[in-house]
mmCIF file of C-alpha atoms in Angstrom:
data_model
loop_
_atom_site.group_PDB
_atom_site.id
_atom_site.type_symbol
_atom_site.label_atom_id
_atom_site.label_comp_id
_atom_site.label_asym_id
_atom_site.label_seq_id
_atom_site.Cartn_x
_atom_site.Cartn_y
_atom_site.Cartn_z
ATOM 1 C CA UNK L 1 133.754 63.315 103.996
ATOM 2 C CA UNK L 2 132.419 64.945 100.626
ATOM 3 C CA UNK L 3 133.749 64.995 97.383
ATOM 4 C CA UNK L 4 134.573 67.357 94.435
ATOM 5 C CA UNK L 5 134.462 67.149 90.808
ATOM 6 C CA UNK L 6 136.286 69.030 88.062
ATOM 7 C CA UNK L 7 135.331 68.055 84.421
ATOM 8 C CA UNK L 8 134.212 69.077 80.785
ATOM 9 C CA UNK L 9 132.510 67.786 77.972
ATOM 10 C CA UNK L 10 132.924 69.227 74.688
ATOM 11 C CA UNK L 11 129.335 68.155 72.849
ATOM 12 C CA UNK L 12 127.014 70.242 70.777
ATOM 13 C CA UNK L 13 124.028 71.659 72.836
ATOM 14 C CA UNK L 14 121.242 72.955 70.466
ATOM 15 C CA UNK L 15 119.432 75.317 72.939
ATOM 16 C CA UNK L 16 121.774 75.832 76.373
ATOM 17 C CA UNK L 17 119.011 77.876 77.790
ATOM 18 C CA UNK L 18 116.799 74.729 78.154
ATOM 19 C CA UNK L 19 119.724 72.903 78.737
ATOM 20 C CA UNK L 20 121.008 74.923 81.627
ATOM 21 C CA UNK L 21 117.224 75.487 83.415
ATOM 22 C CA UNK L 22 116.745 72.166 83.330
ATOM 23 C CA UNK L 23 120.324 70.977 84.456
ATOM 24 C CA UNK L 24 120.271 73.641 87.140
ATOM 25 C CA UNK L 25 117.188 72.126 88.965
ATOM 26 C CA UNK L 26 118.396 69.073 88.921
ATOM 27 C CA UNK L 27 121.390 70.124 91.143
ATOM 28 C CA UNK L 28 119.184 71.924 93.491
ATOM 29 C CA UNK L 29 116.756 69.291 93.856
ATOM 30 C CA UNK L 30 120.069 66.842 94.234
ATOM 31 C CA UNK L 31 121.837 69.454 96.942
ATOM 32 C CA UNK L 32 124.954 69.944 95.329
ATOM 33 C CA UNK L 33 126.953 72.978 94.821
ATOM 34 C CA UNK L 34 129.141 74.479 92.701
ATOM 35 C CA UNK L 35 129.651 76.175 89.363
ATOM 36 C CA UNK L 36 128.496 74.944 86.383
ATOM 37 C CA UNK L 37 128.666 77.118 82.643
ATOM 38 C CA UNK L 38 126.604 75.547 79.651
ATOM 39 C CA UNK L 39 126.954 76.655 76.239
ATOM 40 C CA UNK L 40 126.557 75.487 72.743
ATOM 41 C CA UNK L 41 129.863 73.976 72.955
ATOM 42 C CA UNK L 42 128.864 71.718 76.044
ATOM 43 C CA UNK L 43 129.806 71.765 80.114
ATOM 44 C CA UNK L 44 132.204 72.998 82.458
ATOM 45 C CA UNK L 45 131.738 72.200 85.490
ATOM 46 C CA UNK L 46 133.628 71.778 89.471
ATOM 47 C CA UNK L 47 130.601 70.718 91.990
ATOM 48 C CA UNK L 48 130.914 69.339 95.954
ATOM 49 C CA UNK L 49 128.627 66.957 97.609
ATOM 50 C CA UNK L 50 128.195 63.783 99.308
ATOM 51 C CA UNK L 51 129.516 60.433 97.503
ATOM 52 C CA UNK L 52 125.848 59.889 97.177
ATOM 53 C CA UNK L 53 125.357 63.295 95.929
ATOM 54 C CA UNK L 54 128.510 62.902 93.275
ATOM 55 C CA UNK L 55 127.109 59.476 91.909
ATOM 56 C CA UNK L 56 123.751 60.539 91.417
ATOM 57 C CA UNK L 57 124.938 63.176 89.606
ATOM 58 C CA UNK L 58 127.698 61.505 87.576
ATOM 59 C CA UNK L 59 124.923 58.784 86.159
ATOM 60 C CA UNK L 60 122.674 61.731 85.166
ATOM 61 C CA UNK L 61 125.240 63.614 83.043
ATOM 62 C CA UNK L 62 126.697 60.877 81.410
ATOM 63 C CA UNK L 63 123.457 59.523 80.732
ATOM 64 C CA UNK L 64 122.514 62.644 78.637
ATOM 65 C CA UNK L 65 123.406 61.222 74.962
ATOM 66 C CA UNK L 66 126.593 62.861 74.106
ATOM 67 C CA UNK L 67 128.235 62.993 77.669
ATOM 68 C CA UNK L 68 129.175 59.558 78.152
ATOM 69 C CA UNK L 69 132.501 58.992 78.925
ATOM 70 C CA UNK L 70 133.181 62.246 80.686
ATOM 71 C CA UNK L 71 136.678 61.828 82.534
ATOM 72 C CA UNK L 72 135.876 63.280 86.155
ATOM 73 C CA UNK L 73 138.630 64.621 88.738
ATOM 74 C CA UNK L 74 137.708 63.693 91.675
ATOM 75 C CA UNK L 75 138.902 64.769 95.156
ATOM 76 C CA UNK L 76 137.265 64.571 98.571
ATOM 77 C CA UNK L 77 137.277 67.471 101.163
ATOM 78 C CA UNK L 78 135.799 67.840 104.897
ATOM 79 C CA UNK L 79 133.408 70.361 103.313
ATOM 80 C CA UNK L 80 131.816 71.410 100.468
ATOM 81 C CA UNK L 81 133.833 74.141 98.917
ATOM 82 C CA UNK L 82 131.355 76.117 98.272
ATOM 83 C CA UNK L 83 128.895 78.918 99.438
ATOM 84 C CA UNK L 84 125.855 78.000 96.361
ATOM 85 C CA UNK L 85 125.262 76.287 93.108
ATOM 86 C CA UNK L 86 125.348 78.303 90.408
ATOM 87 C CA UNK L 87 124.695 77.205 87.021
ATOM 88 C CA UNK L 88 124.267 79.467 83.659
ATOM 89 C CA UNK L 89 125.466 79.627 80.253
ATOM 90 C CA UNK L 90 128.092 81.880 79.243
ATOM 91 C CA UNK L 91 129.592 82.942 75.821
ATOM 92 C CA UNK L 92 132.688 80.525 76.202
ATOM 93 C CA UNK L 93 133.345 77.537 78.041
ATOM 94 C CA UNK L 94 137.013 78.745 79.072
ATOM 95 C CA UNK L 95 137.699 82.136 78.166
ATOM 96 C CA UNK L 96 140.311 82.613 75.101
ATOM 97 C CA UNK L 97 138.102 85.353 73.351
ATOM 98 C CA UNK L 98 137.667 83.166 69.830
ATOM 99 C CA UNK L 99 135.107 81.222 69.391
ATOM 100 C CA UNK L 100 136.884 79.606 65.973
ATOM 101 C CA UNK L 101 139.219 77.400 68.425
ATOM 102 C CA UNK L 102 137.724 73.754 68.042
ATOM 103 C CA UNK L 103 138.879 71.293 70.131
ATOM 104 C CA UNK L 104 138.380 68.749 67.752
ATOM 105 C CA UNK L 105 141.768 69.924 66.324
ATOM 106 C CA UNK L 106 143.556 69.948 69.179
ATOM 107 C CA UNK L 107 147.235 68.459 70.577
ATOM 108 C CA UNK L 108 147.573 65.077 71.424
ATOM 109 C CA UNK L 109 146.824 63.420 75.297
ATOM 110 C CA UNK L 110 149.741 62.193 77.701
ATOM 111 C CA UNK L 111 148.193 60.082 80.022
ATOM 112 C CA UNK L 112 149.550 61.011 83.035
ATOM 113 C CA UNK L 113 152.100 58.207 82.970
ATOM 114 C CA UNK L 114 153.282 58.600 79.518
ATOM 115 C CA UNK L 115 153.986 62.569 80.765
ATOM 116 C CA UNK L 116 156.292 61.349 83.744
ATOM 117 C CA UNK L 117 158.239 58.762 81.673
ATOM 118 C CA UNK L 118 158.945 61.550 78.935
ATOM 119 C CA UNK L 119 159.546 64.252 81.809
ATOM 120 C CA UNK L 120 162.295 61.071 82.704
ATOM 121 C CA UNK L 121 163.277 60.425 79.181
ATOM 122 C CA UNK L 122 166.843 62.346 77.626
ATOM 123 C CA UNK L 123 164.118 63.484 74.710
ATOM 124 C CA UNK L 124 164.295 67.326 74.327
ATOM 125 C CA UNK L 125 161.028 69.119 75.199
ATOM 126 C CA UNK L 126 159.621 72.650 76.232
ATOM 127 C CA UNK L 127 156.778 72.444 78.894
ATOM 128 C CA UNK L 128 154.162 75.148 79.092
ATOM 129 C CA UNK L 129 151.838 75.890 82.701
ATOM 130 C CA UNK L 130 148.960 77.184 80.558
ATOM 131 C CA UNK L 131 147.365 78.790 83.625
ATOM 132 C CA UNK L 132 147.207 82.161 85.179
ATOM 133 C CA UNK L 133 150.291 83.542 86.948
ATOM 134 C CA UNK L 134 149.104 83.618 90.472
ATOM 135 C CA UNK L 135 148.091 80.034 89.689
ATOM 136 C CA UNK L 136 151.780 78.744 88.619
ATOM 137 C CA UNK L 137 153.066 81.093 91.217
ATOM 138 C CA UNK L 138 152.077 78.173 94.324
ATOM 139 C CA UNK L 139 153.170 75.109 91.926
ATOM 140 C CA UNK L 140 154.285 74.227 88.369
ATOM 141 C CA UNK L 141 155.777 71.125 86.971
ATOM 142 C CA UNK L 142 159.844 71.739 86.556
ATOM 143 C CA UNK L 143 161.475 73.546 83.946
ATOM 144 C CA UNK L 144 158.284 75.081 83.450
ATOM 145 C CA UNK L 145 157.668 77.837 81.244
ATOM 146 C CA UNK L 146 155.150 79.561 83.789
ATOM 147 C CA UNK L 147 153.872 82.607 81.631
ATOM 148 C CA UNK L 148 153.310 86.199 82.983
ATOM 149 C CA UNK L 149 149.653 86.756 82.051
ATOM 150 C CA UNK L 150 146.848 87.347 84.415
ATOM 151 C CA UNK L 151 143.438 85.518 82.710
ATOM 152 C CA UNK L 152 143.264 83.062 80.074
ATOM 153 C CA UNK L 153 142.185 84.844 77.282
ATOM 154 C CA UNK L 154 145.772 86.486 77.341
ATOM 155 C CA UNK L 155 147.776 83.976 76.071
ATOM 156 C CA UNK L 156 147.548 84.608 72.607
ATOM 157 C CA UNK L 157 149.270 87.459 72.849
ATOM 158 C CA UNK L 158 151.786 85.660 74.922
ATOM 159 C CA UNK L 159 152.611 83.507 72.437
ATOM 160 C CA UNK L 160 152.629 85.978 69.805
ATOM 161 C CA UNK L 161 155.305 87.450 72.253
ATOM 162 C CA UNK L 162 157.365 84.898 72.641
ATOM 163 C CA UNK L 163 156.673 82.842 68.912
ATOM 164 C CA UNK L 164 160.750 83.009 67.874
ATOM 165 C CA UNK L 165 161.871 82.033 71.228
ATOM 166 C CA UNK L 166 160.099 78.296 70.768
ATOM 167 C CA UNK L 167 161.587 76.255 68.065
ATOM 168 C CA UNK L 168 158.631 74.936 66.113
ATOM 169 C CA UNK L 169 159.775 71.688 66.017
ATOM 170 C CA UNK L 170 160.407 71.511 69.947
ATOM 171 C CA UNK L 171 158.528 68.682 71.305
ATOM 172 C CA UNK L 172 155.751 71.028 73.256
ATOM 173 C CA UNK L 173 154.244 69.418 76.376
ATOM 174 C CA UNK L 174 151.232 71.606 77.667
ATOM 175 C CA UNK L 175 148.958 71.070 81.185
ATOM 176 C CA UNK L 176 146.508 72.821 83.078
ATOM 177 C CA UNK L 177 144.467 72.201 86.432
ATOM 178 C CA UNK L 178 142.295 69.655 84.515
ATOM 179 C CA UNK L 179 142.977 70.051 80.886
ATOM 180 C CA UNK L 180 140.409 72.341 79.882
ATOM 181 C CA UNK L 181 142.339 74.997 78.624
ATOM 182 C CA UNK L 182 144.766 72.927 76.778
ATOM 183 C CA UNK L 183 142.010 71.723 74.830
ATOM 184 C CA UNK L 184 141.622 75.389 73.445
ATOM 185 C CA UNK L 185 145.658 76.457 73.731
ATOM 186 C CA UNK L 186 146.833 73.259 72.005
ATOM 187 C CA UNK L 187 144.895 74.302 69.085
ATOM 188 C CA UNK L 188 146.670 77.687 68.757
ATOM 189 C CA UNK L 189 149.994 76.388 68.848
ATOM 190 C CA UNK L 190 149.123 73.943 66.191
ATOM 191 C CA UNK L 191 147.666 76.794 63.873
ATOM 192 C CA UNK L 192 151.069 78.826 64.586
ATOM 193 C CA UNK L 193 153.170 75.588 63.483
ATOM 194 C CA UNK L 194 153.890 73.745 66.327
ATOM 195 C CA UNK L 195 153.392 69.590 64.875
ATOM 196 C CA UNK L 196 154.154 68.060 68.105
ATOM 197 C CA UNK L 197 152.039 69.204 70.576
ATOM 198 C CA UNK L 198 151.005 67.164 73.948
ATOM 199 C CA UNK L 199 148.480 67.931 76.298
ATOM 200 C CA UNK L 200 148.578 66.262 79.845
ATOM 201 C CA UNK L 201 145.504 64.682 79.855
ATOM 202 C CA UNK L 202 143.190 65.051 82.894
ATOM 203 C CA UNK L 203 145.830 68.145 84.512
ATOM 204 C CA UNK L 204 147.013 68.221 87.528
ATOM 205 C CA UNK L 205 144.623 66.895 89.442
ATOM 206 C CA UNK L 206 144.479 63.377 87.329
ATOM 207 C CA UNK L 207 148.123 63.506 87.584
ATOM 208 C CA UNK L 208 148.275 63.923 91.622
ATOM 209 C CA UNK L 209 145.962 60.867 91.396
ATOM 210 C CA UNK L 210 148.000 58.577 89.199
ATOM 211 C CA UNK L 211 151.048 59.429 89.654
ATOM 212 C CA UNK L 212 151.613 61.069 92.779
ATOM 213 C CA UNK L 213 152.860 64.567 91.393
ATOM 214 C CA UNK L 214 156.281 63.269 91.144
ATOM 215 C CA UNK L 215 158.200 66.426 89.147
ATOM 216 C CA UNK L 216 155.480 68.822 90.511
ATOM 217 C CA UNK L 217 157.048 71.553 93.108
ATOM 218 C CA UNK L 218 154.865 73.329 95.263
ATOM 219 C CA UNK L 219 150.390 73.230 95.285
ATOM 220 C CA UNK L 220 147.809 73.330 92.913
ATOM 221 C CA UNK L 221 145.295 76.624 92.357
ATOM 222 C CA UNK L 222 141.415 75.625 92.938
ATOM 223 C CA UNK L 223 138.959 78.036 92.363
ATOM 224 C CA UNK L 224 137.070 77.055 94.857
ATOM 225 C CA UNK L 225 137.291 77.582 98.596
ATOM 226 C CA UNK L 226 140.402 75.723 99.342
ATOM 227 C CA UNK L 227 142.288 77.618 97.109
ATOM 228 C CA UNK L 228 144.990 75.254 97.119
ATOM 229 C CA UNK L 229 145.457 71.565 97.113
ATOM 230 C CA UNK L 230 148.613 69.165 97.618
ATOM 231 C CA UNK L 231 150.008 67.680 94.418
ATOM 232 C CA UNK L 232 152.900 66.030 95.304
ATOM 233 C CA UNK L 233 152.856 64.255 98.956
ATOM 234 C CA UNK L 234 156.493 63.351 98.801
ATOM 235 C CA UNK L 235 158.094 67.514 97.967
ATOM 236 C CA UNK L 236 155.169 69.673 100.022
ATOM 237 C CA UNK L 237 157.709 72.337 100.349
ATOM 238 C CA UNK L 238 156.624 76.284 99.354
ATOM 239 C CA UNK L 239 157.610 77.473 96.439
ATOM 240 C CA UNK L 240 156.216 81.052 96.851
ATOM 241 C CA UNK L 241 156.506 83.448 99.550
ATOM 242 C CA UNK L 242 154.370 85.526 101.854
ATOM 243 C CA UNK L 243 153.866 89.015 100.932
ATOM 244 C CA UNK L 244 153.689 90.144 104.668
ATOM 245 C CA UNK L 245 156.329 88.237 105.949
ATOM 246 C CA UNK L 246 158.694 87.229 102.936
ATOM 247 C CA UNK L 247 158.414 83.834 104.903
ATOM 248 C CA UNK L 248 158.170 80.520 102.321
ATOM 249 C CA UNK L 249 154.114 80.305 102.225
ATOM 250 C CA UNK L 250 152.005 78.863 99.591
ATOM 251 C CA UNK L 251 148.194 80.030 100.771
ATOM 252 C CA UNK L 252 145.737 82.631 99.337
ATOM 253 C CA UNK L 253 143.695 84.800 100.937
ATOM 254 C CA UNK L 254 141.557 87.748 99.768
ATOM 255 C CA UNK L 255 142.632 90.855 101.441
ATOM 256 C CA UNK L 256 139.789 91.729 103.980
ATOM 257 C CA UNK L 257 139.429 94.952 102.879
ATOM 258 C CA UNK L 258 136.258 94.833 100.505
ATOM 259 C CA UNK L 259 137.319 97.606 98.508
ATOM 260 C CA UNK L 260 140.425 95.734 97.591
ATOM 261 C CA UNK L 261 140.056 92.467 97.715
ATOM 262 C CA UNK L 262 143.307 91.358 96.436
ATOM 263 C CA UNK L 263 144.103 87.682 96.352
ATOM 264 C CA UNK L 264 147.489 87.625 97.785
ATOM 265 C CA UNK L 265 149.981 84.843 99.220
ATOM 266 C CA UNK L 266 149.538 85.296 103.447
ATOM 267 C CA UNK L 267 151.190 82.570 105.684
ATOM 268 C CA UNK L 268 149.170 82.258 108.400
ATOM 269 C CA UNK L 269 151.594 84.789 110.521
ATOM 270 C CA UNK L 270 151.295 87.259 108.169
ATOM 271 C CA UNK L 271 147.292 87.398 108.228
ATOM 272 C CA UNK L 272 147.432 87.530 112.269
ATOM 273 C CA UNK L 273 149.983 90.648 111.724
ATOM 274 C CA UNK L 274 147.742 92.452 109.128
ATOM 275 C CA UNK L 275 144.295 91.345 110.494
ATOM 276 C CA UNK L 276 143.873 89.498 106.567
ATOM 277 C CA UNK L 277 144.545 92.492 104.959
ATOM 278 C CA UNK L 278 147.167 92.993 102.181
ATOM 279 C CA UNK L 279 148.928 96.182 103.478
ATOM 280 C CA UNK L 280 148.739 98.998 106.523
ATOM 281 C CA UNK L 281 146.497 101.201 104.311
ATOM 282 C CA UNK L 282 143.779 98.698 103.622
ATOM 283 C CA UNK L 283 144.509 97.313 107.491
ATOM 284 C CA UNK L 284 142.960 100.798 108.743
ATOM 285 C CA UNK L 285 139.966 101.063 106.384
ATOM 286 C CA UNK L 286 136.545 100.806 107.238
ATOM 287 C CA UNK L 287 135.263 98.315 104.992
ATOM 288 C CA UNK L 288 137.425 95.932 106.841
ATOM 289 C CA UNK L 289 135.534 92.539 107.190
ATOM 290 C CA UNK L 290 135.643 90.988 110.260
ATOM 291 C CA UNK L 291 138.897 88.628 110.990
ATOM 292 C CA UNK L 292 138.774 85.876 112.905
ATOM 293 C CA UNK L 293 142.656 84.943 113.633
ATOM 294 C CA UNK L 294 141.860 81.363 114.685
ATOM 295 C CA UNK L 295 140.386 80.808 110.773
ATOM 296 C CA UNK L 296 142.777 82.715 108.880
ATOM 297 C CA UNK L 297 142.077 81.190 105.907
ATOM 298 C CA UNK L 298 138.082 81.437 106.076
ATOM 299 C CA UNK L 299 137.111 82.030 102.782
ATOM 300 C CA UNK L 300 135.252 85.526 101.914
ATOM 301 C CA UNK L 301 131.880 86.428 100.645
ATOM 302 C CA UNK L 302 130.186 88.723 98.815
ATOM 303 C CA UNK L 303 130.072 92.662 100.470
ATOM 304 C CA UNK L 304 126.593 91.851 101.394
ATOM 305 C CA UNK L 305 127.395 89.184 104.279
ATOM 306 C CA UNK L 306 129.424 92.248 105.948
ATOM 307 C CA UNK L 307 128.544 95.698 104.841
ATOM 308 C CA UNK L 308 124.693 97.473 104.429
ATOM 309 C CA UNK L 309 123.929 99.274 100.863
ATOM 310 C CA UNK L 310 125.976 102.566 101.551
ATOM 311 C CA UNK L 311 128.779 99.942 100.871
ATOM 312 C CA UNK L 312 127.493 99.250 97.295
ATOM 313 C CA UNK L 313 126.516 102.690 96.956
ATOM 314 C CA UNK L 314 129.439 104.433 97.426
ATOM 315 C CA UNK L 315 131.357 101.740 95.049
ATOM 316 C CA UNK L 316 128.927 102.873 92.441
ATOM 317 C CA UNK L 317 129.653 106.790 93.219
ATOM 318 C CA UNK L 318 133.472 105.869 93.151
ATOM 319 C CA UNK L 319 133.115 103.925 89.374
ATOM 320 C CA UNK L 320 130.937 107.083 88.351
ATOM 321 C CA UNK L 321 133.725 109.360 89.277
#
C-alpha cells in the first residue's frame, strides 16, 4: 500500500531556484514522485510513495523554518499515481493570473465539521465549487453553485458575470479539492464586498476524511492517475454520464487518439465500444494508441511512449499551418 499527499504552504522563499534544485534532489534521492511547483510565494505540492517514503518527506519539509505546520491530505493507493517526479518553479502557485491576491487576506476556515453542521443548520448560505467544470461535473457538495469555466484563472470573470446575482451579504461558503484555490478566490470575493466569506478548510479530501462526505454527491477530480476518488462511502452513486453510452458513469479517460486527447467521461462499456477513443472519427485515426480493453482506465503518456518523431513533426507542421 502507498500513500499520497496533497498540500501547500504559503511562506516567502527568497531564491526558488535554489530552493527548488535543492528540494528536487531530495525527492529523487528519497524515490518519490509527483509534482511539486516552488515559487516566491512557497509550495504546492501532490507526491506518492511508501509510508516510509511520505514520513521522511513530511519531517524534511516541515522542518524547513517556515513550513511547520503544513496540513497534509493524505490518502493511500495500490500504486503510486504517477509516471515521474517533477519539481520546478512556476510564476504562480495556483493559476488566477494576479499576483496582488495575498492569502493573508483571505476568507475564514470551516473545519470540516463546522461546514457539515452549517450545511445542517436553517442559516441561509450560497456555496461555491471553486474548481474547474469537468471537475464539479463527477461530484460537488449540494446546492452547489458549480461554475461553467474551464481553468482557474477564469473565475474572475465569472464572478464579474454573475456579481448582482449573489447578495453581498449572503453567507458565502467556498471549497476546493484541498483548499488551495480558495485561499486565492476567497480573497476576490472579499475585495468585491462579500464580509462573510468561508473557506472549507483542507477541501474535499480533509472532508472525506473527517467527515465521511456526508452532503457530497458523486467523486472527487485528482490530477493524478486515478482521476477520481470516492468522497462519500455511504451515496457512491454517478452523478455524470458517459458520453458514449449516455449510461450513469463517473470515470475519465483521455481519448486515445493523441491528436485529441480529450478528457472525457467513458464507463467502462463505452471505452470497449470506442477502443478509448472519444468518437468514430478519432476511433479510425492513426495516431490511435494502443487499447488494452481489460485496463480501460490505464492512464496515458506522453506521444513518445507510442508514436516515433514524424508524430511530433507533423503536430508542429499542423500548428505552423
Amino acid at each position: 500500500m502507498y500513500e499520497v499527499i496533497l498540500y501547500y504552504k504559503f511562506n516567502p522563499i527568497e531564491d526558488p531556484e535554489t530552493f527548488c534544485e535543492e528540494h528536487k534532489q531530495f525527492c529523487k534521492d528519497l524515490g518519490v514522485k509527483g509534482r511539486i511547483y516552488i515559487n516566491e510565494e512557497g509550495i504546492n505540492g501532490t507526491l506518492g510513495g511508501t509510508p516510509e517514503q511520505v514520513d521522511k518527506y513530511k519531517e524534511h519539509l516541515t522542518g524547513i523554518p517556515g513550513f511547520d505546520g503544513i496540513d497534509f491530505k493524505t490518502d493511500t493507493a495500490d500504486y503510486i499515481p504517477f509516471a515521474k517526479l517533477k519539481c520546478k518553479t512556476r510564476d504562480e502557485l495556483v493559476a488566477i493570473h494576479n499576483e496582488e491576491v495575498d492569502p493573508a487576506d483571505g476568507g475564514k476556515y470551516l473545519e470540516p465539521e463546522e461546514w457539515r453542521q452549517v450545511m445542517e443548520s436553517d442559516q441561509d448560505y450560497v456555496i461555491i465549487d471553486v474548481r474547474n467544470d469537468y471537475e464539479s461535473k463527477i461530484g460537488h457538495f449540494e446546492g452547489a453553485i458549480t461554475p461553467n469555466v474551464e481553468n482557474f484563472y477564469n473565475f474572475p470573470q465569472w464572478l464579474e458575470q454573475v456579481e448582482e446575482e449573489i447578495g453581498k451579504d449572503e453567507k458565502v461558503l467556498m471549497y476546493c479539492t484541498g483548499g488551495i484555490r480558495c485561499e486565492k478566490f476567497s480573497v476576490l470575493m472579499k475585495e468585491k464586498g462579500w464580509h462573510d466569506v468561508n473557506q472549507l478548510h483542507g477541501g474535499i479530501l480533509r472532508y472525506a476524511q473527517e467527515e465521511g462526505g456526508k452532503h457530497y454527491k458523486g467523486k472527487c477530480f485528482v490530477f493524478d492517475d486515478r482521476l477520481v476518488v470516492p468522497v462519500n462511502e455511504d451515496d457512491m452513486e454517478p452523478i455524470a454520464r458517459c458520453e458514449i453510452t449516455g449510461k450513469p458513469a463517473d470515470t475519465y479517460i483521455n481519448c486515445a487518439n493523441m491528436e485529441c486527447n480529450k478528457l472525457f467521461v467513458c464507463s467502462e462499456e463505452g471505452a470497449k465500444l470506442m477502443d478509448g477513443c472519444c468518437s468514430e472519427e478519432c476511433r479510425q485515426s492513426d495516431y490511435k494508441r494502443p487499447f488494452d480493453p481489460e485496463n480501460a482506465f490505464k492512464p496515458f503518456r506522453k506521444w513518445y511512449n507510442y508514436f516515433d518523431q514524424d508524430f511530433k513533426d507533423r503536430q508542429l507542421e499542423s500548428e505552423e499551418g
